Amino acid sequence: MRRGSDVFSTSRGTVSERGRNRSWLLSSIITFNVLILGIALVSGSVFNNVKINAINLQIFLIVLIILTTAWMLYYTIYTSREDHAVLYKDSHAGPVWLRGGLVLFGLCSLIMDVFKIANYVGYLHCDSAVKIAFPVVQAVFILVQTYFLWLHAKDCVQLQRNITRCGLMLTLSTNLMLWMAAVTEESIHQTVVPPEDDNSTHSYDIRAPGGSSSCNCSHSACAVLEKAYYYLYPFNIEYSLFASAMAYVMWKNVGRLVDEHNHHSLHFRLKDMLVGPAVGLVMLVAGLGTFVIYKVDVEKGDPGKRDTVLMIHYVMNTVAVTLMSVSTVAGCAIYRLDQRDHVSGKNPTRSLDVGLLIGASFGQFTICYFTIVAVVATGAEGHLNALNLAVSLLTVIQLCLQNIFIIEGLHREPFHEDMHQASVFTNPYVLQAQAHRDIHNLPGTFMETKTSPALTVHSMHVAPSAPSSSPLPQRHRLTWKRRALKEICAFLLLCNILLWIMPAFGARPQFDNTIGAEFYEFTMWAAVVNIGLPFGIFYRMHSVASLFEVFLTS
Amino acid sequence: MRRGSDVFSTSRGTVSERGRNRSWLLSSIITFNVLILGIALVSGSVFNNVKINAINLQIFLIVLIILTTAWMLYYTIYTSREDHAVLYKDSHAGPVWLRGGLVLFGLCSLIMDVFKIANYVGYLHCDSAVKIAFPVVQAVFILVQTYFLWLHAKDCVQLQRNITRCGLMLTLSTNLMLWMAAVTEESIHQTVVPPEDDNSTHSYDIRAPGGSSSCNCSHSACAVLEKAYYYLYPFNIEYSLFASAMAYVMWKNVGRLVDEHNHHSLHFRLKDMLVGPAVGLVMLVAGLGTFVIYKVDVEKGDPGKRDTVLMIHYVMNTVAVTLMSVSTVAGCAIYRLDQRDHVSGKNPTRSLDVGLLIGASFGQFTICYFTIVAVVATGAEGHLNALNLAVSLLTVIQLCLQNIFIIEGLHREPFHEDMHQASVFTNPYVLQAQAHRDIHNLPGTFMETKTSPALTVHSMHVAPSAPSSSPLPQRHRLTWKRRALKEICAFLLLCNILLWIMPAFGARPQFDNTIGAEFYEFTMWAAVVNIGLPFGIFYRMHSVASLFEVFLTS
């Protein structure tokens, strides 16, 4: 919505501006139509009794992929031949961790496609050849797209803007469609329909991956391959989202003229960090331990054991979410004390980050509130329900706090080490007194007492020997505020990884605890969880990336 | 998403700016939480077997309404006591037709509430008293809110910004919740569950308005009242949306400093219009005729007749949508010839208009694409399916074109009569020659030949006698471009009214034609239609309002 006004409010009626508005509208409308047609096809392939649409959907996807690949090849060749095709680059777009993640997830997706092809070869004698064609085409697409985005993610295109806008929107649509198809397949795979519903017509269609159940695999590796490639699904889902985000930022940057000023080179250093990463790692290991116990015991299907592992799972989550909330509150308090400027200037990458963060948290919020309503309405009897309620309430609080913390963090100017060192050089005793006052007057965050001796010593000894052009920047230690923020970011980052891994690799307490499916009906509850959870997983993933950025700028 | 960046990108780290960001975040988070909790309660009250939640939902709504009413009274009293409480007004916000519509729909909602109260009095001996409390509280709320918005819709609040931001977001949440509750109740009322599904557990809960079916009304007017108030639901739904839009614009305007320049007073004149309004009126009358036939014959339930009236309904829609598409293309062609500037500058009202237009068209798009997939996949056999497919395809095209036309129209500067008159005064013969050339060279829009003599005569006779300060502005006639645009707007406006009335008053060809419910399962199809259709209805409503604005500025 704001996007529209933003584009139009800067336009002043010149011909090129009007052309910009037109191609903006046109490319948006193309995306809109492709996506809605895609949603209809995906829904048709899931809910339809005839089952003809799974093939139709794949044909639709293949057509989209081929068109997008062709455009990306055309763009790459065109820009490499033309001199000065790309004069401007957006330094914020496509940071190295995003492109690195893209390559990593791309590799996993390629392995998944190889497994899929090997699996479908076994079904070739009795199933459609389209099912093999799809992973082949997808593998080529992943190779081309990763190459394309690696090279061109920072481009601010000036030539052939209309074609480029439409091409980028096509890329965006294709990736979102692939994401949607993968999420749907993954959700169906993870949803175990309760046995009492099996005779109704409303049961979900859990397809054997090779096709109809009367078709048997002709080689022995099928069962293993099938299991293996389902574990690679989360990476493929993330790959599509990464590519979508990068395509969107490129689209926003088409026709933009940027000056490459104030690009801070930020370094990742874990020195001086102790409490945050340590507690975070303990949480991560403990969480993964309970997750493994949970998966093993739930798969056995013993109802008594199920309640026990659900309890362990809820306790683990309660502890994690509570600690996260407490440290986020501490982080927000530090921001209030902090005098850093807010960043100004247009930055599509940051706008996208904030938007995705708020948008994706919607999924987790929805599941939590639905759980709260169900548990409260049925009276919240027993330990299990009480714990379930506690986890949901605490998660809601944690989500609100974390959103505030990350949004605040993304909008702060990075700390300028030079300025700070210069002031140290000028008058070390002022800073030293300042450090003392900070430590003794301010209400304590949790690592204050541990860091204070080191910090005070450091201020006295290092400061006079560290002028602005110091050859030893690595030895420059951090003020307590920066250090506390970094510790908090590291802790939150590791906890978000934990909360990402558990649902991404198949923890479904929402279905294992039957209260949701009993209170709402099963179809309704399955719809809420299967739409909300992918967004929740993405939210955790995206929080990890954003927290990493906040960590770097703090 | 862009909203966030917009707020932050202009902030420069001063204390008040930071306070602005905080209250922006806080009020957004409040809305977010209220809305998601509301969605959970609404879903619980619809899909839950226990039926305890309909009362819970109403209690939740009553609490929200009381809080909002209290805040609105506080704000009204505070601003009336404080001098200079409101220094700035946004001239674009709350135009008179919006406030007029608010009062009109508010009146209808009040009547609905009176009918509801009278109806529930009959059930008081055997049903919860909350059901009576709700319409009483709602009636008070409508009175207070209409008064509040009538007086304060243009305010750019400068004092107590944080409280005002939260209060306005609370108002927005309350209205959206009331809208959601009304839409749900209306949709359930309009959805007739097919009889073969009645034995399954997945049937919709069609509640008797007074409560459980064992509770009988104690007075005789119940049946009539019930029918009557369901006809008033569409107005109540629109009232909530109008109020939401106005609250959102007020929220965006909090803390804004605007200068009241370039406020054009635009007059509504139907003089010189002929073809557009005439054809539009014919369409409207014919459409309403077929709609009445449709409603009467569908309620009889005869399958043979049903096919006939469905056919008539589809033919009517095909004709309307085709004519609309053709005239929209003509309108877009005129825009390409037109040399008017695009408007610049920030304007929350326009941004909201564009956003709502694009967002609301999503509902109609979804239904169309789902229909297309279902019809194509089943082979599109028979006249009925072919017509259904044609209507859906043409509607998709019409929606795309209309969005482009309206967005272009909203971003053009209004025609400046003064400037134009001045140029006429300076050199009438140039304009006259221009008018001649326009008429003879340009590829014809459909009213060209009719308008040319009047226009030419006018240019020659009126022009020299109409200087800039003419006391007879009413006699100033329009150029052919302006006139054509006005005719097109008038025609589209009337057609959109037709396409609004039919679904708003209960035409449900999506359910009467069983192909959707057969292809997708009934629950899935009902969800798609019941979520998509309210947005579709709102889209038509909103298009009418936007087209009226385009009509005025053309």
Short mmCIF file of C-alpha atoms in Angstrom, two decimals, chain B residues 37-421:
data_model
loop_
_atom_site.label_atom_id
_atom_site.label_comp_id
_atom_site.label_asym_id
_atom_site.label_seq_id
_atom_site.Cartn_x
_atom_site.Cartn_y
_atom_site.Cartn_z
CA LEU B 37 -7.22 -12.69 19.38
CA GLY B 38 -10.43 -11.58 17.67
CA ILE B 39 -9.83 -13.88 14.70
CA ALA B 40 -9.28 -16.77 17.09
CA LEU B 41 -12.52 -15.99 18.92
CA VAL B 42 -14.51 -15.60 15.69
CA SER B 43 -13.13 -18.88 14.35
CA GLY B 44 -13.84 -20.53 17.69
CA SER B 45 -17.43 -19.32 17.68
CA VAL B 46 -18.00 -20.62 14.16
CA PHE B 47 -16.18 -23.93 14.14
CA ASN B 48 -16.50 -24.98 17.74
CA ASN B 49 -18.96 -27.70 18.66
CA VAL B 50 -19.50 -26.42 22.20
CA LYS B 51 -21.01 -23.08 21.07
CA ILE B 52 -19.86 -21.36 24.23
CA ASN B 53 -17.84 -18.86 22.29
CA ALA B 54 -20.55 -16.82 20.59
CA ILE B 55 -21.23 -15.21 23.97
CA ASN B 56 -17.49 -14.89 24.73
CA LEU B 57 -16.98 -13.13 21.43
CA GLN B 58 -19.78 -10.68 22.21
CA ILE B 59 -18.34 -9.96 25.65
CA PHE B 60 -14.96 -9.32 24.02
CA LEU B 61 -16.60 -6.95 21.54
CA ILE B 62 -18.53 -5.14 24.28
CA VAL B 63 -15.32 -4.56 26.24
CA LEU B 64 -13.60 -3.23 23.12
CA ILE B 65 -16.55 -0.97 22.28
CA ILE B 66 -16.74 0.48 25.80
CA LEU B 67 -13.00 1.21 25.84
CA THR B 68 -13.17 2.87 22.43
CA THR B 69 -16.25 4.92 23.31
CA ALA B 70 -14.61 6.11 26.51
CA TRP B 71 -11.50 7.20 24.61
CA MET B 72 -13.52 9.01 21.93
CA LEU B 73 -15.50 10.92 24.58
CA TYR B 74 -12.25 11.79 26.37
CA TYR B 75 -10.69 13.04 23.13
CA THR B 76 -13.75 15.12 22.20
CA ILE B 77 -13.94 16.75 25.63
CA TYR B 78 -10.17 17.30 25.81
CA THR B 79 -9.92 19.01 22.42
CA SER B 80 -13.00 21.17 23.09
CA ARG B 81 -11.57 22.45 26.40
CA GLU B 82 -8.00 22.98 25.25
CA ASP B 83 -7.39 26.00 23.04
CA HIS B 84 -5.25 25.31 19.99
CA ALA B 85 -5.50 21.55 20.56
CA VAL B 86 -5.87 21.02 16.83
CA LEU B 87 -3.84 23.48 14.80
CA TYR B 88 -3.58 21.58 11.53
CA LYS B 89 -6.18 19.91 9.38
CA ASP B 90 -5.62 17.58 6.46
CA SER B 91 -7.84 18.85 3.67
CA HIS B 92 -7.75 15.50 1.86
CA ALA B 93 -8.99 13.51 4.85
CA GLY B 94 -12.68 12.83 5.49
CA PRO B 95 -14.22 14.39 2.36
CA VAL B 96 -17.89 15.21 2.63
CA TRP B 97 -19.12 12.19 0.67
CA LEU B 98 -17.23 9.89 3.06
CA ARG B 99 -18.70 11.57 6.12
CA GLY B 100 -22.11 11.64 4.47
CA GLY B 101 -21.85 7.94 3.74
CA LEU B 102 -20.83 7.35 7.32
CA VAL B 103 -23.95 9.08 8.62
CA LEU B 104 -26.19 7.26 6.15
CA PHE B 105 -24.77 3.81 6.93
CA GLY B 106 -24.76 4.72 10.63
CA LEU B 107 -28.49 5.39 10.47
CA CYS B 108 -29.12 2.03 8.79
CA SER B 109 -26.97 0.34 11.45
CA LEU B 110 -28.98 2.01 14.19
CA ILE B 111 -32.22 0.71 12.66
CA MET B 112 -30.62 -2.74 12.47
CA ASP B 113 -29.74 -2.55 16.16
CA VAL B 114 -33.29 -1.54 17.08
CA PHE B 115 -34.65 -4.50 15.11
CA LYS B 116 -32.14 -6.79 16.80
CA ILE B 117 -33.08 -5.56 20.26
CA ALA B 118 -36.79 -6.03 19.52
CA ASN B 119 -36.08 -9.51 18.21
CA TYR B 120 -33.92 -10.63 21.14
CA VAL B 121 -36.48 -9.33 23.65
CA GLY B 122 -38.64 -12.19 22.43
CA TYR B 123 -35.94 -14.69 23.37
CA LEU B 124 -35.05 -13.13 26.71
CA HIS B 125 -36.85 -15.78 28.76
CA CYS B 126 -34.56 -18.55 27.53
CA ASP B 127 -31.35 -16.99 26.22
CA SER B 128 -28.34 -15.04 27.47
CA ALA B 129 -28.87 -11.34 28.30
CA VAL B 130 -25.53 -10.56 26.63
CA LYS B 131 -27.29 -10.92 23.30
CA ILE B 132 -29.44 -7.90 24.11
CA ALA B 133 -26.62 -5.95 25.70
CA PHE B 134 -24.55 -6.16 22.53
CA PRO B 135 -26.89 -4.24 20.14
CA VAL B 136 -27.60 -1.68 22.88
CA VAL B 137 -23.88 -0.99 23.40
CA GLN B 138 -23.31 -1.01 19.65
CA ALA B 139 -26.05 1.59 19.09
CA VAL B 140 -24.45 3.95 21.63
CA PHE B 141 -21.07 3.33 20.02
CA ILE B 142 -22.39 4.17 16.55
CA LEU B 143 -23.86 7.46 17.80
CA VAL B 144 -20.67 8.52 19.59
CA GLN B 145 -18.37 7.40 16.79
CA THR B 146 -20.33 9.10 14.01
CA TYR B 147 -20.30 12.36 15.98
CA PHE B 148 -16.57 11.95 16.72
CA LEU B 149 -15.56 11.21 13.13
CA TRP B 150 -17.82 13.91 11.69
CA LEU B 151 -16.07 16.51 13.84
CA HIS B 152 -12.52 15.23 13.96
CA ALA B 153 -11.81 13.26 10.76
CA LYS B 154 -9.51 16.01 9.42
CA ASP B 155 -7.51 16.56 12.63
CA CYS B 156 -3.72 16.38 12.63
CA VAL B 157 -3.29 15.85 16.36
CA GLN B 158 -0.26 17.48 18.02
CA LEU B 159 -1.00 17.11 21.75
CA GLN B 160 -0.94 13.81 23.65
CA ARG B 161 0.27 12.04 20.56
CA ASN B 162 1.04 8.73 22.19
CA ILE B 163 -2.38 8.38 23.80
CA THR B 164 -4.08 9.52 20.60
CA ARG B 165 -2.14 7.01 18.48
CA CYS B 166 -3.13 4.15 20.75
CA GLY B 167 -6.72 5.40 20.97
CA LEU B 168 -7.06 5.60 17.21
CA MET B 169 -5.58 2.15 16.75
CA LEU B 170 -8.06 0.87 19.33
CA THR B 171 -10.85 2.49 17.30
CA LEU B 172 -9.49 0.84 14.17
CA SER B 173 -9.29 -2.57 15.85
CA THR B 174 -12.81 -2.28 17.25
CA ASN B 175 -14.26 -1.39 13.88
CA LEU B 176 -12.36 -4.16 12.11
CA MET B 177 -13.52 -6.65 14.75
CA LEU B 178 -17.14 -5.52 14.35
CA TRP B 179 -16.70 -5.83 10.59
CA MET B 180 -15.26 -9.33 10.96
CA ALA B 181 -18.06 -10.44 13.27
CA ALA B 182 -20.74 -9.01 10.96
CA VAL B 183 -19.18 -10.52 7.84
CA THR B 184 -18.96 -13.92 9.50
CA GLU B 185 -22.56 -13.85 10.67
CA GLU B 186 -23.75 -12.63 7.26
CA SER B 187 -21.71 -15.29 5.42
CA ILE B 188 -23.02 -18.08 7.61
CA HIS B 189 -26.54 -16.79 7.02
CA GLN B 190 -26.02 -16.80 3.23
CA THR B 191 -24.30 -20.19 3.05
CA VAL B 192 -26.78 -22.96 2.47
CA VAL B 193 -25.12 -26.24 3.33
CA PRO B 194 -25.98 -28.92 0.75
CA PRO B 195 -28.28 -31.55 2.27
CA GLU B 196 -25.95 -34.50 1.55
CA ASP B 197 -23.41 -33.07 3.98
CA ASP B 198 -25.85 -32.71 6.84
CA ASN B 199 -24.90 -35.99 8.47
CA SER B 200 -21.19 -35.21 8.55
CA THR B 201 -19.60 -33.43 11.48
CA HIS B 202 -18.24 -30.73 9.20
CA SER B 203 -21.48 -28.90 8.51
CA TYR B 204 -21.61 -25.20 9.24
CA ASP B 205 -23.33 -24.00 12.32
CA ILE B 206 -26.32 -22.05 11.12
CA ARG B 207 -27.58 -20.62 14.34
CA ALA B 208 -31.07 -19.37 14.82
CA PRO B 209 -30.51 -15.70 15.61
CA GLY B 210 -32.12 -16.00 18.98
CA GLY B 211 -29.93 -18.87 20.12
CA SER B 212 -30.55 -22.59 20.25
CA SER B 213 -33.44 -23.94 18.25
CA SER B 214 -35.31 -25.17 21.32
CA CYS B 215 -35.87 -21.56 22.40
CA ASN B 216 -38.99 -20.01 20.86
CA CYS B 217 -39.79 -16.35 20.38
CA SER B 218 -42.44 -14.95 22.73
CA HIS B 219 -43.87 -12.38 20.33
CA SER B 220 -45.09 -12.69 16.77
CA ALA B 221 -42.92 -10.11 15.00
CA CYS B 222 -39.73 -12.17 15.36
CA ALA B 223 -39.71 -13.75 11.91
CA VAL B 224 -40.28 -10.40 10.18
CA LEU B 225 -37.67 -8.58 12.30
CA GLU B 226 -35.12 -11.28 11.61
CA LYS B 227 -35.59 -11.02 7.83
CA ALA B 228 -35.52 -7.24 8.01
CA TYR B 229 -32.30 -6.92 9.91
CA TYR B 230 -30.44 -9.30 7.67
CA TYR B 231 -31.16 -6.92 4.81
CA LEU B 232 -29.52 -4.14 6.83
CA TYR B 233 -26.30 -6.10 7.42
CA PRO B 234 -24.52 -4.85 4.27
CA PHE B 235 -24.92 -1.27 5.50
CA ASN B 236 -23.53 -2.10 8.90
CA ILE B 237 -20.55 -3.84 7.25
CA GLU B 238 -19.86 -0.75 5.15
CA TYR B 239 -20.23 1.50 8.19
CA SER B 240 -17.46 -0.38 10.01
CA LEU B 241 -15.20 -0.17 6.97
CA PHE B 242 -15.81 3.57 6.51
CA ALA B 243 -15.05 4.18 10.17
CA SER B 244 -11.91 2.01 9.98
CA ALA B 245 -10.61 3.90 6.97
CA MET B 246 -11.20 7.26 8.67
CA ALA B 247 -9.56 6.11 11.91
CA TYR B 248 -6.54 4.85 9.96
CA VAL B 249 -6.13 8.16 8.13
CA MET B 250 -6.40 10.04 11.44
CA TRP B 251 -3.71 7.73 12.89
CA LYS B 252 -1.42 8.43 9.94
CA ASN B 253 -2.04 12.18 10.43
CA VAL B 254 -1.09 12.26 14.13
CA GLY B 255 1.85 14.66 14.51
CA ARG B 256 1.75 15.70 10.86
CA LEU B 257 2.30 19.36 10.02
CA VAL B 258 0.43 20.28 6.87
CA ASP B 259 0.00 23.55 5.09
CA GLU B 260 -3.48 24.04 3.76
CA HIS B 261 -2.51 24.98 0.24
CA ASN B 262 -3.99 23.88 -3.08
CA HIS B 263 -7.36 22.81 -1.82
CA HIS B 264 -9.51 22.71 -4.91
CA SER B 265 -13.20 22.98 -4.32
CA LEU B 266 -14.60 20.52 -6.80
CA HIS B 267 -18.20 20.59 -7.78
CA PHE B 268 -20.36 17.74 -8.81
CA ARG B 269 -22.10 18.49 -12.07
CA LEU B 270 -23.96 16.09 -14.27
CA LYS B 271 -24.51 18.69 -16.99
CA ASP B 272 -23.10 17.86 -20.42
CA MET B 273 -23.12 14.17 -19.45
CA LEU B 274 -25.29 11.91 -21.52
CA VAL B 275 -23.99 8.60 -22.83
CA GLY B 276 -22.19 7.33 -19.71
CA PRO B 277 -24.92 7.90 -17.14
CA ALA B 278 -27.63 6.78 -19.57
CA VAL B 279 -25.98 3.46 -20.52
CA GLY B 280 -24.99 2.98 -16.87
CA LEU B 281 -28.56 3.49 -15.69
CA VAL B 282 -29.87 1.05 -18.30
CA MET B 283 -27.34 -1.53 -17.08
CA LEU B 284 -28.27 -0.87 -13.47
CA VAL B 285 -32.01 -1.25 -14.04
CA ALA B 286 -31.56 -4.34 -16.22
CA GLY B 287 -29.17 -5.83 -13.66
CA LEU B 288 -31.50 -5.21 -10.75
CA GLY B 289 -34.31 -6.78 -12.78
CA THR B 290 -32.36 -9.97 -13.39
CA PHE B 291 -31.24 -9.92 -9.76
CA VAL B 292 -34.84 -9.92 -8.52
CA ILE B 293 -35.75 -12.75 -10.92
CA TYR B 294 -32.66 -14.62 -9.73
CA LYS B 295 -33.48 -14.25 -6.04
CA VAL B 296 -37.13 -15.24 -6.48
CA ASP B 297 -36.44 -18.26 -8.66
CA VAL B 298 -33.49 -19.54 -6.63
CA GLU B 299 -35.53 -19.41 -3.44
CA LYS B 300 -38.13 -21.67 -5.07
CA GLY B 301 -35.40 -24.31 -5.32
CA ASP B 302 -36.50 -25.86 -8.64
CA PRO B 303 -33.29 -27.25 -10.29
CA GLY B 304 -34.51 -26.65 -13.87
CA LYS B 305 -35.37 -23.05 -13.16
CA ARG B 306 -32.12 -22.62 -11.26
CA ASP B 307 -30.09 -23.36 -14.39
CA THR B 308 -32.12 -20.83 -16.39
CA VAL B 309 -31.74 -18.00 -13.90
CA LEU B 310 -28.04 -18.79 -13.45
CA MET B 311 -27.71 -18.48 -17.23
CA ILE B 312 -29.49 -15.10 -17.19
CA HIS B 313 -27.30 -13.96 -14.31
CA TYR B 314 -24.10 -14.97 -16.11
CA VAL B 315 -25.18 -13.33 -19.38
CA MET B 316 -26.01 -10.11 -17.52
CA ASN B 317 -22.60 -10.16 -15.81
CA THR B 318 -20.77 -10.93 -19.07
CA VAL B 319 -22.39 -7.97 -20.81
CA ALA B 320 -21.70 -5.62 -17.90
CA VAL B 321 -18.09 -6.68 -17.46
CA THR B 322 -17.35 -6.55 -21.20
CA LEU B 323 -18.76 -3.04 -21.57
CA MET B 324 -16.84 -1.94 -18.49
CA SER B 325 -13.57 -3.36 -19.84
CA VAL B 326 -14.04 -1.65 -23.22
CA SER B 327 -14.78 1.74 -21.66
CA THR B 328 -11.87 1.37 -19.23
CA VAL B 329 -9.51 0.72 -22.14
CA ALA B 330 -10.85 3.87 -23.76
CA GLY B 331 -10.24 5.76 -20.52
CA CYS B 332 -6.66 4.52 -20.27
CA ALA B 333 -6.08 5.57 -23.91
CA ILE B 334 -7.29 9.08 -23.05
CA TYR B 335 -4.85 9.19 -20.13
CA ARG B 336 -2.00 8.39 -22.50
CA LEU B 337 -2.97 11.39 -24.67
CA ASP B 338 -3.47 13.59 -21.66
CA GLN B 339 -0.66 15.90 -20.56
CA ARG B 340 -1.74 16.56 -16.98
CA ASP B 341 0.93 16.39 -14.28
CA HIS B 342 1.05 13.66 -11.70
CA VAL B 343 0.38 14.89 -8.20
CA SER B 344 3.26 14.89 -5.77
CA GLY B 345 3.46 15.16 -2.01
CA LYS B 346 2.49 12.93 0.86
CA ASN B 347 -1.18 12.09 1.17
CA PRO B 348 -2.21 9.27 3.51
CA THR B 349 -5.77 9.27 2.19
CA ARG B 350 -4.66 8.56 -1.36
CA SER B 351 -2.13 5.94 -0.30
CA LEU B 352 -4.85 4.22 1.68
CA ASP B 353 -7.22 4.40 -1.28
CA VAL B 354 -4.72 2.74 -3.60
CA GLY B 355 -3.77 0.13 -1.02
CA LEU B 356 -7.36 -0.77 -0.22
CA LEU B 357 -8.22 -0.96 -3.91
CA ILE B 358 -5.41 -3.40 -4.68
CA GLY B 359 -5.85 -5.33 -1.44
CA ALA B 360 -9.62 -5.70 -1.76
CA SER B 361 -9.44 -6.84 -5.38
CA PHE B 362 -7.59 -9.89 -4.04
CA GLY B 363 -10.93 -11.38 -2.90
CA GLN B 364 -12.59 -11.17 -6.29
CA PHE B 365 -9.44 -12.38 -8.06
CA THR B 366 -9.28 -15.42 -5.80
CA ILE B 367 -12.87 -16.47 -6.45
CA CYS B 368 -12.43 -15.97 -10.22
CA TYR B 369 -9.22 -18.00 -10.44
CA PHE B 370 -10.62 -20.79 -8.29
CA THR B 371 -13.67 -20.92 -10.58
CA ILE B 372 -11.46 -20.93 -13.69
CA VAL B 373 -9.36 -23.83 -12.37
CA ALA B 374 -12.45 -25.82 -11.39
CA VAL B 375 -14.24 -25.28 -14.71
CA VAL B 376 -11.18 -25.93 -16.89
CA ALA B 377 -10.19 -29.03 -14.94
CA THR B 378 -13.66 -30.55 -15.30
CA GLY B 379 -13.71 -29.87 -19.05
CA ALA B 380 -16.07 -26.86 -19.24
CA GLU B 381 -18.93 -28.84 -20.70
CA GLY B 382 -22.30 -27.25 -21.37
CA HIS B 383 -23.47 -23.65 -21.79
CA LEU B 384 -23.53 -22.97 -18.07
CA ASN B 385 -19.89 -23.87 -17.51
CA ALA B 386 -18.78 -22.01 -20.63
CA LEU B 387 -20.60 -18.90 -19.42
CA ASN B 388 -19.19 -19.28 -15.92
CA LEU B 389 -15.68 -19.50 -17.39
CA ALA B 390 -16.30 -16.48 -19.62
CA VAL B 391 -17.58 -14.36 -16.73
CA SER B 392 -14.60 -15.31 -14.56
CA LEU B 393 -12.01 -14.58 -17.26
CA LEU B 394 -13.62 -11.29 -18.20
CA THR B 395 -13.91 -10.26 -14.57
CA VAL B 396 -10.18 -10.85 -14.08
CA ILE B 397 -9.44 -8.64 -17.09
CA GLN B 398 -11.91 -6.01 -15.91
CA LEU B 399 -10.38 -5.91 -12.42
CA CYS B 400 -6.86 -5.41 -13.80
CA LEU B 401 -8.01 -2.64 -16.14
CA GLN B 402 -10.14 -0.89 -13.55
CA ASN B 403 -7.31 -0.89 -11.02
CA ILE B 404 -4.98 0.68 -13.55
CA PHE B 405 -7.60 3.25 -14.57
CA ILE B 406 -8.46 4.30 -11.01
CA ILE B 407 -4.85 4.43 -9.82
CA GLU B 408 -3.87 6.56 -12.83
CA GLY B 409 -6.88 8.79 -12.25
CA LEU B 410 -6.19 9.32 -8.55
CA HIS B 411 -2.63 10.39 -9.30
CA ARG B 412 -3.47 13.07 -11.84
CA GLU B 413 -3.64 16.74 -10.91
CA PRO B 414 -7.21 18.04 -11.07
CA PHE B 415 -7.92 20.07 -14.19
CA HIS B 416 -7.29 23.70 -13.41
CA GLU B 417 -10.19 25.60 -14.87
CA ASP B 418 -8.59 28.96 -14.17
CA MET B 419 -5.44 28.21 -16.11
CA HIS B 420 -7.46 26.85 -18.94
CA GLN B 421 -9.78 29.82 -18.99
#
